[in-house]
Amino acid sequence: MKRVSGILKVLLIFPLLLMLSSNVLANSNSLEKINIIEDAYQYFTDEEIEFIKEEIEKLPENYKFIILSSITGDIKEISKALFNNRNFSQDTILILILKDDRKIYITTGDVLEKKGLDQEFFNREIESYFLPKVDEGNVAYALVNLARGISNDIPKQLVKEKNSPKIPTPPKNTESSNSKNTFFGYSNQFLWTSGIIILVLILWFFSVKGFKIKK
């Protein structure tokens, strides 16, 4: 009987562990939202950083801004290295700003890049939304305007890529695939049924053993 109660305790504890893990993930996501800007060189004032954070948090996409003074090497390779070293999620849009070099570069994860958010797309966004505002002298607002423009244009870009002509794929062998699906379907059903029967037998065995009268 004690073993049965132990099993029941494990079954009750398991949902609690799932809830705790979900809370940890939620906290990590909220922290990720807070750390939007890395500005070690204090390019922006505290008020400008607060303004950027408040406006970016209103957007559905996950943006990150890294400000450096200058770099030696290819900006594309360095931005990708920063993206990977920071362990950013694949849906992150990283905007790299080189203060002394007066350059800006945008990169994202491979998943979004393959869906059409490539360098050609980001270059158009920079020319449309960032450069005109920079000429007005407000870089912080130019960044916010850039992010807003990207968020506004992403759905249209993804639809455009989805509707673009694709190379036709050869027809699949439906007969063999159906037979495989049927086989695996029966196998999974058999495994589930066997598992349930074994679990019931184990619980029954321990319950009978626990209630056995000692002489």
PDB file of C-alpha atoms in Angstrom, residues 18-140:
ATOM      1  CA  LEU A  18       5.222  21.203 -15.373  1.00  0.00           C
ATOM      2  CA  MET A  19       3.714  24.346 -13.842  1.00  0.00           C
ATOM      3  CA  LEU A  20       7.062  25.368 -12.337  1.00  0.00           C
ATOM      4  CA  SER A  21       8.878  24.861 -15.644  1.00  0.00           C
ATOM      5  CA  SER A  22       6.277  26.976 -17.464  1.00  0.00           C
ATOM      6  CA  ASN A  23       6.766  29.759 -14.884  1.00  0.00           C
ATOM      7  CA  VAL A  24      10.535  29.637 -15.423  1.00  0.00           C
ATOM      8  CA  LEU A  25      10.045  29.975 -19.181  1.00  0.00           C
ATOM      9  CA  ALA A  26       7.669  32.896 -18.686  1.00  0.00           C
ATOM     10  CA  ASN A  27      10.192  34.666 -16.444  1.00  0.00           C
ATOM     11  CA  SER A  28      12.998  34.112 -18.965  1.00  0.00           C
ATOM     12  CA  ASN A  29      10.811  35.569 -21.730  1.00  0.00           C
ATOM     13  CA  SER A  30      10.048  38.638 -19.610  1.00  0.00           C
ATOM     14  CA  LEU A  31      13.765  39.109 -18.896  1.00  0.00           C
ATOM     15  CA  GLU A  32      14.450  38.826 -22.610  1.00  0.00           C
ATOM     16  CA  LYS A  33      11.992  41.666 -23.194  1.00  0.00           C
ATOM     17  CA  ILE A  34      13.736  43.847 -20.602  1.00  0.00           C
ATOM     18  CA  ASN A  35      17.251  43.445 -22.068  1.00  0.00           C
ATOM     19  CA  ILE A  36      16.460  45.009 -25.416  1.00  0.00           C
ATOM     20  CA  ILE A  37      19.511  47.264 -25.750  1.00  0.00           C
ATOM     21  CA  GLU A  38      23.210  46.608 -25.159  1.00  0.00           C
ATOM     22  CA  ASP A  39      24.774  50.063 -25.072  1.00  0.00           C
ATOM     23  CA  ALA A  40      28.112  49.655 -23.300  1.00  0.00           C
ATOM     24  CA  TYR A  41      29.456  52.814 -24.974  1.00  0.00           C
ATOM     25  CA  GLN A  42      26.529  54.966 -23.751  1.00  0.00           C
ATOM     26  CA  TYR A  43      25.640  56.138 -27.220  1.00  0.00           C
ATOM     27  CA  PHE A  44      22.096  56.872 -26.046  1.00  0.00           C
ATOM     28  CA  THR A  45      20.985  58.797 -22.980  1.00  0.00           C
ATOM     29  CA  ASP A  46      18.950  57.080 -20.265  1.00  0.00           C
ATOM     30  CA  GLU A  47      15.833  58.859 -21.513  1.00  0.00           C
ATOM     31  CA  GLU A  48      16.442  57.678 -25.082  1.00  0.00           C
ATOM     32  CA  ILE A  49      17.001  54.072 -23.952  1.00  0.00           C
ATOM     33  CA  GLU A  50      13.786  54.175 -21.926  1.00  0.00           C
ATOM     34  CA  PHE A  51      11.935  55.587 -24.930  1.00  0.00           C
ATOM     35  CA  ILE A  52      13.263  52.846 -27.225  1.00  0.00           C
ATOM     36  CA  LYS A  53      12.364  50.093 -24.740  1.00  0.00           C
ATOM     37  CA  GLU A  54       8.822  51.367 -24.207  1.00  0.00           C
ATOM     38  CA  GLU A  55       8.119  51.628 -27.927  1.00  0.00           C
ATOM     39  CA  ILE A  56       9.753  48.316 -28.901  1.00  0.00           C
ATOM     40  CA  GLU A  57       7.826  46.401 -26.228  1.00  0.00           C
ATOM     41  CA  LYS A  58       4.616  47.418 -28.002  1.00  0.00           C
ATOM     42  CA  LEU A  59       5.657  45.498 -31.130  1.00  0.00           C
ATOM     43  CA  PRO A  60       4.930  41.775 -31.567  1.00  0.00           C
ATOM     44  CA  GLU A  61       8.397  40.919 -32.885  1.00  0.00           C
ATOM     45  CA  ASN A  62      11.449  40.241 -30.710  1.00  0.00           C
ATOM     46  CA  TYR A  63      14.037  42.986 -31.311  1.00  0.00           C
ATOM     47  CA  LYS A  64      17.569  43.343 -29.944  1.00  0.00           C
ATOM     48  CA  PHE A  65      19.880  46.335 -30.343  1.00  0.00           C
ATOM     49  CA  ILE A  66      23.653  46.136 -29.902  1.00  0.00           C
ATOM     50  CA  ILE A  67      25.720  49.329 -30.083  1.00  0.00           C
ATOM     51  CA  LEU A  68      29.464  49.085 -30.734  1.00  0.00           C
ATOM     52  CA  SER A  69      32.028  51.784 -31.476  1.00  0.00           C
ATOM     53  CA  SER A  70      33.629  50.060 -34.475  1.00  0.00           C
ATOM     54  CA  ILE A  71      34.676  46.625 -35.726  1.00  0.00           C
ATOM     55  CA  THR A  72      37.447  45.023 -37.733  1.00  0.00           C
ATOM     56  CA  GLY A  73      36.172  42.547 -40.273  1.00  0.00           C
ATOM     57  CA  ASP A  74      33.012  41.792 -42.192  1.00  0.00           C
ATOM     58  CA  ILE A  75      29.925  43.271 -40.532  1.00  0.00           C
ATOM     59  CA  LYS A  76      27.715  40.401 -41.729  1.00  0.00           C
ATOM     60  CA  GLU A  77      29.940  37.737 -40.165  1.00  0.00           C
ATOM     61  CA  ILE A  78      30.334  39.696 -36.924  1.00  0.00           C
ATOM     62  CA  SER A  79      26.591  40.305 -36.579  1.00  0.00           C
ATOM     63  CA  LYS A  80      25.919  36.580 -37.096  1.00  0.00           C
ATOM     64  CA  ALA A  81      28.591  35.739 -34.517  1.00  0.00           C
ATOM     65  CA  LEU A  82      26.980  38.136 -32.021  1.00  0.00           C
ATOM     66  CA  PHE A  83      23.583  36.612 -32.759  1.00  0.00           C
ATOM     67  CA  ASN A  84      24.831  33.080 -32.083  1.00  0.00           C
ATOM     68  CA  ASN A  85      27.021  33.960 -29.077  1.00  0.00           C
ATOM     69  CA  ARG A  86      24.106  35.678 -27.333  1.00  0.00           C
ATOM     70  CA  ASN A  87      21.947  32.581 -27.908  1.00  0.00           C
ATOM     71  CA  PHE A  88      19.134  34.694 -29.312  1.00  0.00           C
ATOM     72  CA  SER A  89      15.970  32.846 -30.283  1.00  0.00           C
ATOM     73  CA  GLN A  90      15.493  32.208 -34.002  1.00  0.00           C
ATOM     74  CA  ASP A  91      12.695  34.784 -34.238  1.00  0.00           C
ATOM     75  CA  THR A  92      14.941  37.567 -32.897  1.00  0.00           C
ATOM     76  CA  ILE A  93      15.713  40.543 -35.145  1.00  0.00           C
ATOM     77  CA  LEU A  94      19.151  41.899 -34.236  1.00  0.00           C
ATOM     78  CA  ILE A  95      19.967  45.494 -35.176  1.00  0.00           C
ATOM     79  CA  LEU A  96      23.697  46.231 -34.911  1.00  0.00           C
ATOM     80  CA  ILE A  97      24.863  49.860 -34.785  1.00  0.00           C
ATOM     81  CA  LEU A  98      28.494  50.900 -35.234  1.00  0.00           C
ATOM     82  CA  LYS A  99      28.810  54.344 -33.671  1.00  0.00           C
ATOM     83  CA  ASP A 100      32.193  55.451 -35.038  1.00  0.00           C
ATOM     84  CA  ASP A 101      31.830  53.644 -38.379  1.00  0.00           C
ATOM     85  CA  ARG A 102      28.331  55.122 -38.813  1.00  0.00           C
ATOM     86  CA  LYS A 103      26.946  51.799 -40.020  1.00  0.00           C
ATOM     87  CA  ILE A 104      23.835  49.763 -39.288  1.00  0.00           C
ATOM     88  CA  TYR A 105      23.181  46.105 -40.050  1.00  0.00           C
ATOM     89  CA  ILE A 106      20.195  43.833 -39.405  1.00  0.00           C
ATOM     90  CA  THR A 107      20.209  40.063 -39.129  1.00  0.00           C
ATOM     91  CA  THR A 108      17.848  37.385 -37.893  1.00  0.00           C
ATOM     92  CA  GLY A 109      17.638  33.629 -37.390  1.00  0.00           C
ATOM     93  CA  ASP A 110      17.878  31.144 -40.243  1.00  0.00           C
ATOM     94  CA  VAL A 111      14.166  30.297 -40.029  1.00  0.00           C
ATOM     95  CA  LEU A 112      12.938  33.852 -40.689  1.00  0.00           C
ATOM     96  CA  GLU A 113      15.718  34.433 -43.205  1.00  0.00           C
ATOM     97  CA  LYS A 114      14.569  31.463 -45.292  1.00  0.00           C
ATOM     98  CA  LYS A 115      11.010  32.796 -45.132  1.00  0.00           C
ATOM     99  CA  GLY A 116      12.038  35.999 -46.899  1.00  0.00           C
ATOM    100  CA  LEU A 117      13.475  38.252 -44.187  1.00  0.00           C
ATOM    101  CA  ASP A 118      16.838  38.374 -45.930  1.00  0.00           C
ATOM    102  CA  GLN A 119      19.389  41.139 -46.315  1.00  0.00           C
ATOM    103  CA  GLU A 120      17.659  42.597 -49.350  1.00  0.00           C
ATOM    104  CA  PHE A 121      14.476  43.039 -47.310  1.00  0.00           C
ATOM    105  CA  PHE A 122      16.268  44.630 -44.348  1.00  0.00           C
ATOM    106  CA  ASN A 123      18.266  46.995 -46.596  1.00  0.00           C
ATOM    107  CA  ARG A 124      14.999  48.283 -48.060  1.00  0.00           C
ATOM    108  CA  GLU A 125      13.636  48.799 -44.561  1.00  0.00           C
ATOM    109  CA  ILE A 126      16.745  50.767 -43.515  1.00  0.00           C
ATOM    110  CA  GLU A 127      16.471  53.032 -46.566  1.00  0.00           C
ATOM    111  CA  SER A 128      12.742  53.567 -46.083  1.00  0.00           C
ATOM    112  CA  TYR A 129      12.424  54.019 -42.323  1.00  0.00           C
ATOM    113  CA  PHE A 130      15.837  54.646 -40.736  1.00  0.00           C
ATOM    114  CA  LEU A 131      17.895  56.914 -42.977  1.00  0.00           C
ATOM    115  CA  PRO A 132      15.237  59.653 -43.410  1.00  0.00           C
ATOM    116  CA  LYS A 133      14.851  59.991 -39.616  1.00  0.00           C
ATOM    117  CA  VAL A 134      18.622  59.931 -39.018  1.00  0.00           C
ATOM    118  CA  ASP A 135      18.927  62.915 -41.343  1.00  0.00           C
ATOM    119  CA  GLU A 136      16.581  64.726 -38.955  1.00  0.00           C
ATOM    120  CA  GLY A 137      19.134  64.157 -36.164  1.00  0.00           C
ATOM    121  CA  ASN A 138      17.260  61.771 -33.850  1.00  0.00           C
ATOM    122  CA  VAL A 139      18.855  58.317 -33.958  1.00  0.00           C
ATOM    123  CA  ALA A 140      16.722  56.910 -31.131  1.00  0.00           C
TER     124      ALA A 140
END
